[in-house]
Short mmCIF file of C-alpha atoms in Angstrom, two decimals:
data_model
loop_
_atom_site.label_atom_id
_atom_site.label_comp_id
_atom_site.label_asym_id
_atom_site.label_seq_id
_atom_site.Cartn_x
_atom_site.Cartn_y
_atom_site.Cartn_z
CA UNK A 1 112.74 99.37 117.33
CA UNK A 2 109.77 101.55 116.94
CA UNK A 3 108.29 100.44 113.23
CA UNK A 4 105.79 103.01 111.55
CA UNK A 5 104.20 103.22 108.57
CA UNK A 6 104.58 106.59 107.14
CA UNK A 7 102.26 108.31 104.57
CA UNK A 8 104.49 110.83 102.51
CA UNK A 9 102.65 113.61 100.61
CA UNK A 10 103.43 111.89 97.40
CA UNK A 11 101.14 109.23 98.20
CA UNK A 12 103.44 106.46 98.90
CA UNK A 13 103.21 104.55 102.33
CA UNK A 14 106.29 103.26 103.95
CA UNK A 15 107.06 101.23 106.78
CA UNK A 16 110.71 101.20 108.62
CA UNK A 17 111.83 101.83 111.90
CA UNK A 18 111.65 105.33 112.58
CA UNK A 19 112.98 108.25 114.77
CA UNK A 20 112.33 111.77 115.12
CA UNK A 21 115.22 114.26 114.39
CA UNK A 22 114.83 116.71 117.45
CA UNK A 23 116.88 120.22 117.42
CA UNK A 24 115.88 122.56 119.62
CA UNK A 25 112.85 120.41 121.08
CA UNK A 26 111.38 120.88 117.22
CA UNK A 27 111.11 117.73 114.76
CA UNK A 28 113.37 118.80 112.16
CA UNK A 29 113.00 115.44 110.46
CA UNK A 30 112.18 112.10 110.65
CA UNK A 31 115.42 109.31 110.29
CA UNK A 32 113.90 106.30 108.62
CA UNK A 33 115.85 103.25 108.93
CA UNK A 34 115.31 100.38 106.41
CA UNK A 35 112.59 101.57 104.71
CA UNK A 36 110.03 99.68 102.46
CA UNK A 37 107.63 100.83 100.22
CA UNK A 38 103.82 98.89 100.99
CA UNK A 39 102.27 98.19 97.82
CA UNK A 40 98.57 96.68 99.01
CA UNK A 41 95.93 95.71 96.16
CA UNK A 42 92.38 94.56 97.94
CA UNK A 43 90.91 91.41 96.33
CA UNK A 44 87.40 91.60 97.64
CA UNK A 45 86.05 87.77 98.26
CA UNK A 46 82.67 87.64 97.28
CA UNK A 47 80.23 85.51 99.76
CA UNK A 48 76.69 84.91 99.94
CA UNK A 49 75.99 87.15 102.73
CA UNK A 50 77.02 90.36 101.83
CA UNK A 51 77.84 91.45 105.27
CA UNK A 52 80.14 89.18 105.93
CA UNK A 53 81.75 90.01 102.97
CA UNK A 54 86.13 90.00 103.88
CA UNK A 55 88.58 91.18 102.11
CA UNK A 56 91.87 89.92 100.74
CA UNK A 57 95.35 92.31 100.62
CA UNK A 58 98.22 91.34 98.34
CA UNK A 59 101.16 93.46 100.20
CA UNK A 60 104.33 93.61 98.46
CA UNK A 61 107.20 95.60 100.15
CA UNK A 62 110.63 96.25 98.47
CA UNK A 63 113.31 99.06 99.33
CA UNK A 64 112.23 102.37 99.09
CA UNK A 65 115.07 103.41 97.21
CA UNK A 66 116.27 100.28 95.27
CA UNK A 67 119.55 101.70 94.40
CA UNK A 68 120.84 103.44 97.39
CA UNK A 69 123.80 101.79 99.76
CA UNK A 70 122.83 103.59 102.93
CA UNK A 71 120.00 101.62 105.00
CA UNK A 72 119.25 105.05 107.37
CA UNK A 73 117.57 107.63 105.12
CA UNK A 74 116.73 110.96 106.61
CA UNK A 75 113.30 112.56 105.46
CA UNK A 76 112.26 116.07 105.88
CA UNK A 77 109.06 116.67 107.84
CA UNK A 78 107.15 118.48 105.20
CA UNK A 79 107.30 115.59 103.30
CA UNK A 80 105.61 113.08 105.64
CA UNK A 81 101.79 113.55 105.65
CA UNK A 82 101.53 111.01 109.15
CA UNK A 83 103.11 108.79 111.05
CA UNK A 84 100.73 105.72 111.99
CA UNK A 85 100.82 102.15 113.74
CA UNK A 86 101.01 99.56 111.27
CA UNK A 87 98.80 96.76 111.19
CA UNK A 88 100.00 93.83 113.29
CA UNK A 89 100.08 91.38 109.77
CA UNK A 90 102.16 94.30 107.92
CA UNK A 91 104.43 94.85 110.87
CA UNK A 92 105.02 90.67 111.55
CA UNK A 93 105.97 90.89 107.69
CA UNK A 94 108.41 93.66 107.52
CA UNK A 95 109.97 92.31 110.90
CA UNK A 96 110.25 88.88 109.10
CA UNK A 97 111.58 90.55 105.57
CA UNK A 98 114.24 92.61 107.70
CA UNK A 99 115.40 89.85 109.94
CA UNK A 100 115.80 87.38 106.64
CA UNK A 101 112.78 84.73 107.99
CA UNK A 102 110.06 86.33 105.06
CA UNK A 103 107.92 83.59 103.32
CA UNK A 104 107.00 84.47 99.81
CA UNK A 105 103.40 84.14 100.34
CA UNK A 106 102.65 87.89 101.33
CA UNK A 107 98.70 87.77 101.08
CA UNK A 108 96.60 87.84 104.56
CA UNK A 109 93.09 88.29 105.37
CA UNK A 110 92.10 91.13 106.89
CA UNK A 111 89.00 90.42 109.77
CA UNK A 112 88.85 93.86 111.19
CA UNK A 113 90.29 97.60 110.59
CA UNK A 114 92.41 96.97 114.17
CA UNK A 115 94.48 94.28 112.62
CA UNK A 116 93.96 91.64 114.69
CA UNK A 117 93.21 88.44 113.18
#
């Protein structure tokens, strides 16, 4: 499985495992399988030294598209703004989510911008 989180030009970041669609050794598209929208709202934790000031993320992730059947969705290029590695916390919960072992508790602590607790 190779799981990205994808940026799409609307904004919206979603994480799934995803593939390139190749023809003629040009990405034509990009297949997303089981994608999830990433809602993430920051809840700063305010401390008495200010630069050790971390932050709390709320991530939520549901379906991307609640009320379709099919679980691979295929997504033109010009619609993806990038393609990124997902923080190890957000990729542990969409691997737990997918695989039917997520715990409701969906907050984490971030320590530093690599992910790595």
């Amino acid at each position: 499985m190779t799981i990205k989180l994808s940026v799409l030009k609307t904004g919206e970041h979603i994480i799934a495992d995803v593939k390139e669609i190749i023809s003629e050794e040009n990405v034509v598209g990009y297949l997303f399988d089981n994608p999830h929208s990433v809602i993430c709202e920051r809840n700063p934790i305010l401390v008495e030294n200010i630069e050790n000031t971390e932050t709390e993320f709320h991530i939520t992730l549901t379906p991307w598209i609640v009320l379709s059947a099919e679980e691979k969705i295929p997504v033109r290029p010009d619609f993806v703004a990038t393609v990124v590695e997902p923080v190890i916390m957000l990729k542990k919960m969409y691997e737990e989510k997918i695989n039917g072992k997520f715990e409701t508790d969906s907050s984490f602590e971030q320590c530093d911008s690599s992910g790595k607790n």
